[in-house]
Short mmCIF file of C-alpha atoms in Angstrom, two decimals:
data_model
loop_
_atom_site.label_atom_id
_atom_site.label_comp_id
_atom_site.label_asym_id
_atom_site.label_seq_id
_atom_site.Cartn_x
_atom_site.Cartn_y
_atom_site.Cartn_z
CA SER Y 1 39.63 64.83 86.39
CA ILE Y 2 43.22 64.22 87.47
CA SER Y 3 43.98 61.94 90.43
CA GLY Y 4 40.51 62.38 91.89
CA GLN Y 5 40.40 66.18 91.49
CA SER Y 6 37.33 67.88 90.08
CA ALA Y 7 37.67 69.52 86.67
CA GLY Y 8 37.91 72.99 88.16
CA ASP Y 9 40.35 72.08 90.94
CA ASN Y 10 43.98 72.54 89.86
CA THR Y 11 45.42 72.10 93.32
CA SER Y 12 47.52 69.38 94.79
CA SER Y 13 49.51 69.44 97.97
CA VAL Y 14 52.84 67.72 98.25
CA GLY Y 15 55.28 68.22 101.10
CA ASN Y 16 58.99 68.74 100.70
CA HIS Y 17 61.96 68.77 103.00
CA SER Y 18 61.24 72.30 104.21
CA GLY Y 19 57.55 71.60 104.75
CA GLU Y 20 56.44 73.95 101.96
CA VAL Y 21 53.56 72.88 99.76
CA GLY Y 22 51.83 74.60 96.93
CA ALA Y 23 49.89 74.25 93.72
CA ASN Y 24 49.05 76.38 90.74
CA SER Y 25 48.37 76.23 87.03
CA SER Y 26 50.85 76.65 84.23
CA ALA Y 27 50.41 80.10 82.76
CA THR Y 28 50.96 78.86 79.21
CA THR Y 29 48.94 75.64 79.12
CA GLY Y 30 46.59 75.86 82.08
CA ALA Y 31 47.71 72.35 83.06
CA PRO Y 32 47.82 71.65 86.79
CA THR Y 33 51.23 71.85 88.43
CA THR Y 34 52.58 71.16 91.88
CA GLN Y 35 55.35 73.12 93.53
CA VAL Y 36 57.81 71.27 95.73
CA GLY Y 37 60.23 73.77 97.23
CA SER Y 38 61.45 75.88 94.29
CA ASP Y 39 60.69 73.17 91.69
CA VAL Y 40 57.44 73.20 89.73
CA TRP Y 41 56.23 69.81 88.46
CA PRO Y 42 53.29 68.94 86.25
CA VAL Y 43 50.74 66.82 88.11
CA CYS Y 44 51.00 63.30 86.72
CA PRO Y 45 47.93 61.35 85.73
CA ALA Y 46 46.76 58.35 87.70
CA ARG Y 47 49.06 55.32 87.95
CA GLY Y 48 48.96 53.26 84.79
CA CYS Y 49 48.10 56.12 82.43
CA VAL Y 50 51.73 56.43 81.39
CA PRO Y 51 53.95 53.60 80.14
CA CYS Y 52 56.23 51.66 82.45
CA PRO Y 53 59.83 52.90 82.46
CA PRO Y 54 62.53 51.04 80.48
CA ASN Y 55 63.07 47.39 81.46
CA ALA Y 56 59.72 47.22 83.29
CA THR Y 57 56.37 45.67 82.32
CA GLY Y 58 52.87 45.13 83.68
CA ARG Y 59 50.87 48.34 83.51
CA PRO Y 60 49.16 49.57 85.64
CA ASP Y 61 51.44 48.02 88.28
CA CYS Y 62 54.92 48.13 86.74
CA VAL Y 63 57.50 45.56 87.82
CA CYS Y 64 61.05 45.05 86.63
CA ALA Y 65 61.16 42.72 83.60
CA LEU Y 66 62.83 39.30 83.82
CA GLY Y 67 66.60 39.81 84.10
CA PHE Y 68 66.26 43.27 85.71
CA THR Y 69 66.10 44.38 89.37
CA PHE Y 70 66.59 47.57 91.39
CA SER Y 71 69.94 46.37 92.74
CA GLY Y 72 71.38 44.36 89.83
CA ARG Y 73 71.30 41.22 92.03
CA ALA Y 74 68.99 38.36 91.06
CA GLU Y 75 66.06 38.10 93.46
CA TRP Y 76 64.58 34.57 93.83
CA ASP Y 77 62.85 32.84 96.72
CA ALA Y 78 63.83 29.43 98.17
CA SER Y 79 61.39 27.67 95.80
CA GLY Y 80 63.07 29.17 92.74
CA ASN Y 81 60.32 31.72 92.06
CA ARG Y 82 61.31 35.18 90.92
CA LEU Y 83 60.59 37.90 93.48
CA PRO Y 84 58.83 40.80 91.70
CA GLN Y 85 60.45 44.21 91.91
CA LYS Y 86 57.40 46.52 91.93
CA LEU Y 87 57.97 50.17 91.04
CA VAL Y 88 56.36 52.86 93.18
CA TRP Y 89 54.06 55.48 91.63
CA ASP Y 90 54.43 59.10 92.73
CA THR Y 91 51.76 61.58 91.59
CA VAL Y 92 54.39 64.29 91.11
CA ARG Y 93 57.36 62.41 89.65
CA GLY Y 94 55.67 59.37 88.06
CA TRP Y 95 57.35 55.97 88.31
CA LEU Y 96 60.12 55.82 90.90
CA GLY Y 97 63.01 53.42 90.72
CA GLU Y 98 65.12 52.10 87.89
CA CYS Y 99 65.29 48.52 86.67
CA VAL Y 100 68.92 47.64 85.93
CA PRO Y 101 70.29 44.42 84.40
CA VAL Y 102 71.15 41.54 86.73
CA GLU Y 103 74.93 41.14 87.10
CA CYS Y 104 76.66 37.79 86.64
CA GLY Y 105 80.17 38.73 87.75
CA ASN Y 106 83.34 38.62 85.70
CA PRO Y 107 83.43 36.26 82.73
CA SER Y 108 84.39 32.72 83.67
CA LEU Y 109 87.77 31.28 82.78
CA VAL Y 110 87.55 28.42 80.30
CA PRO Y 111 90.64 26.16 80.40
CA HIS Y 112 92.30 25.52 77.03
CA ALA Y 113 90.48 28.47 75.42
CA ARG Y 114 91.08 32.14 74.67
CA ARG Y 115 88.55 34.98 74.98
CA THR Y 116 87.18 36.24 71.67
CA SER Y 117 84.80 38.84 73.16
CA PRO Y 118 87.08 41.61 74.44
CA ALA Y 119 84.23 43.93 75.44
CA HIS Y 120 83.83 42.09 78.73
CA SER Y 121 87.39 41.00 79.40
CA LEU Y 122 87.58 42.98 82.64
CA ALA Y 123 84.02 44.21 83.16
CA LEU Y 124 81.04 42.49 84.75
CA LEU Y 125 78.67 40.53 82.56
CA ARG Y 126 75.09 41.78 82.78
CA PHE Y 127 71.82 40.07 81.82
CA GLY Y 128 71.92 38.98 78.18
CA ASP Y 129 75.63 39.67 77.66
CA PRO Y 130 77.59 36.88 75.97
CA ALA Y 131 81.15 35.85 76.71
CA THR Y 132 82.73 33.95 73.80
CA TYR Y 133 85.83 31.76 73.75
CA GLU Y 134 87.66 29.72 71.14
CA CYS Y 135 89.08 26.35 72.15
CA GLY Y 136 92.81 26.09 71.51
CA PRO Y 137 94.50 23.73 69.05
CA GLY Y 138 93.79 20.10 69.91
CA TYR Y 139 90.51 20.91 71.69
CA ARG Y 140 86.85 21.23 70.76
CA VAL Y 141 83.77 22.40 72.64
CA ASP Y 142 81.99 19.72 74.67
CA ARG Y 143 78.58 20.60 73.13
CA GLN Y 144 78.54 22.23 69.70
CA LEU Y 145 76.08 24.86 68.45
CA SER Y 146 74.15 24.00 65.28
CA THR Y 147 73.63 27.72 64.50
CA LEU Y 148 74.84 30.96 66.04
CA PRO Y 149 72.44 33.09 68.10
CA VAL Y 150 71.36 36.19 66.15
CA ASP Y 151 73.35 38.59 68.35
CA LEU Y 152 76.54 36.65 67.51
CA ALA Y 153 76.08 36.74 63.73
CA HIS Y 154 79.29 38.79 63.47
CA MET Y 155 81.10 35.55 64.36
CA ALA Y 156 79.68 33.65 61.35
CA SER Y 157 83.16 32.63 60.22
CA ALA Y 158 83.96 31.03 63.60
CA ASP Y 159 84.54 27.29 63.79
CA LEU Y 160 81.48 26.13 65.76
CA THR Y 161 83.32 22.99 66.88
CA ARG Y 162 85.69 25.23 68.86
CA LEU Y 163 83.30 28.01 70.01
CA VAL Y 164 82.25 28.24 73.68
CA VAL Y 165 79.45 30.75 74.36
CA LEU Y 166 78.35 31.64 77.88
CA ARG Y 167 75.55 34.12 78.54
CA CYS Y 168 74.52 36.03 81.67
CA ASP Y 169 71.02 34.78 82.56
CA ALA Y 170 68.18 36.20 84.68
CA THR Y 171 69.27 34.19 87.73
CA GLY Y 172 72.68 35.92 87.83
CA ASN Y 173 74.54 32.88 86.49
CA GLN Y 174 76.65 32.43 83.39
CA SER Y 175 74.74 29.76 81.49
CA SER Y 176 76.06 27.72 78.62
CA VAL Y 177 74.79 28.40 75.11
CA SER Y 178 77.24 26.03 73.39
CA GLY Y 179 78.96 23.99 76.06
CA ARG Y 180 81.12 25.03 79.00
CA THR Y 181 84.47 23.39 78.41
CA CYS Y 182 87.03 22.50 75.79
CA VAL Y 183 87.77 18.78 75.56
CA PRO Y 184 90.71 17.06 73.82
CA ILE Y 185 90.20 15.94 70.23
CA CYS Y 186 91.38 12.37 69.72
CA ALA Y 187 93.65 11.84 66.69
CA ASP Y 188 93.87 15.59 66.09
CA GLY Y 189 97.63 15.37 65.75
CA ARG Y 190 98.07 18.71 67.58
CA LEU Y 191 97.39 17.51 71.11
CA MET Y 192 100.68 17.28 72.94
CA PRO Y 193 101.19 15.38 76.23
#
């Protein structure tokens, strides 16, 4: 049976904007369909019988995955708990809603450094996106990476003592992967007053 219908019942009634409802069977497959206005839709199985949409988890009740919301804004309560973004199930259209990455705003400015990740020089950072900087001559990062994150392997030749990596996190903030600032190097010989 489909959504509580008996095996011989291929009908479903769904209203549309004009008030028309209807149901029939597909002539080629015999599968139940529902007509909404001039559109004919296959009747979806019960909630949870199909996978969650992209960036959602938790079948049978799909919610946006960590770092994703309906609006792109981080949703947390006053206690610091994530507010779940539960998707709605529609028997005609399936899962409704789209889970989009949380936005963290424009990449931060890091004094005494230049951007090395041009992809986000003007655009918003979204959940998981890195923003990378190289400290200028006479400066080093305040907290050095011991190894590069896998998604930054293309920067393997970078001097890790001068590399600042910020990443957009699930809370909508740009968190530090390798330090946040460039600090002067004593006895570097290149630091000018």
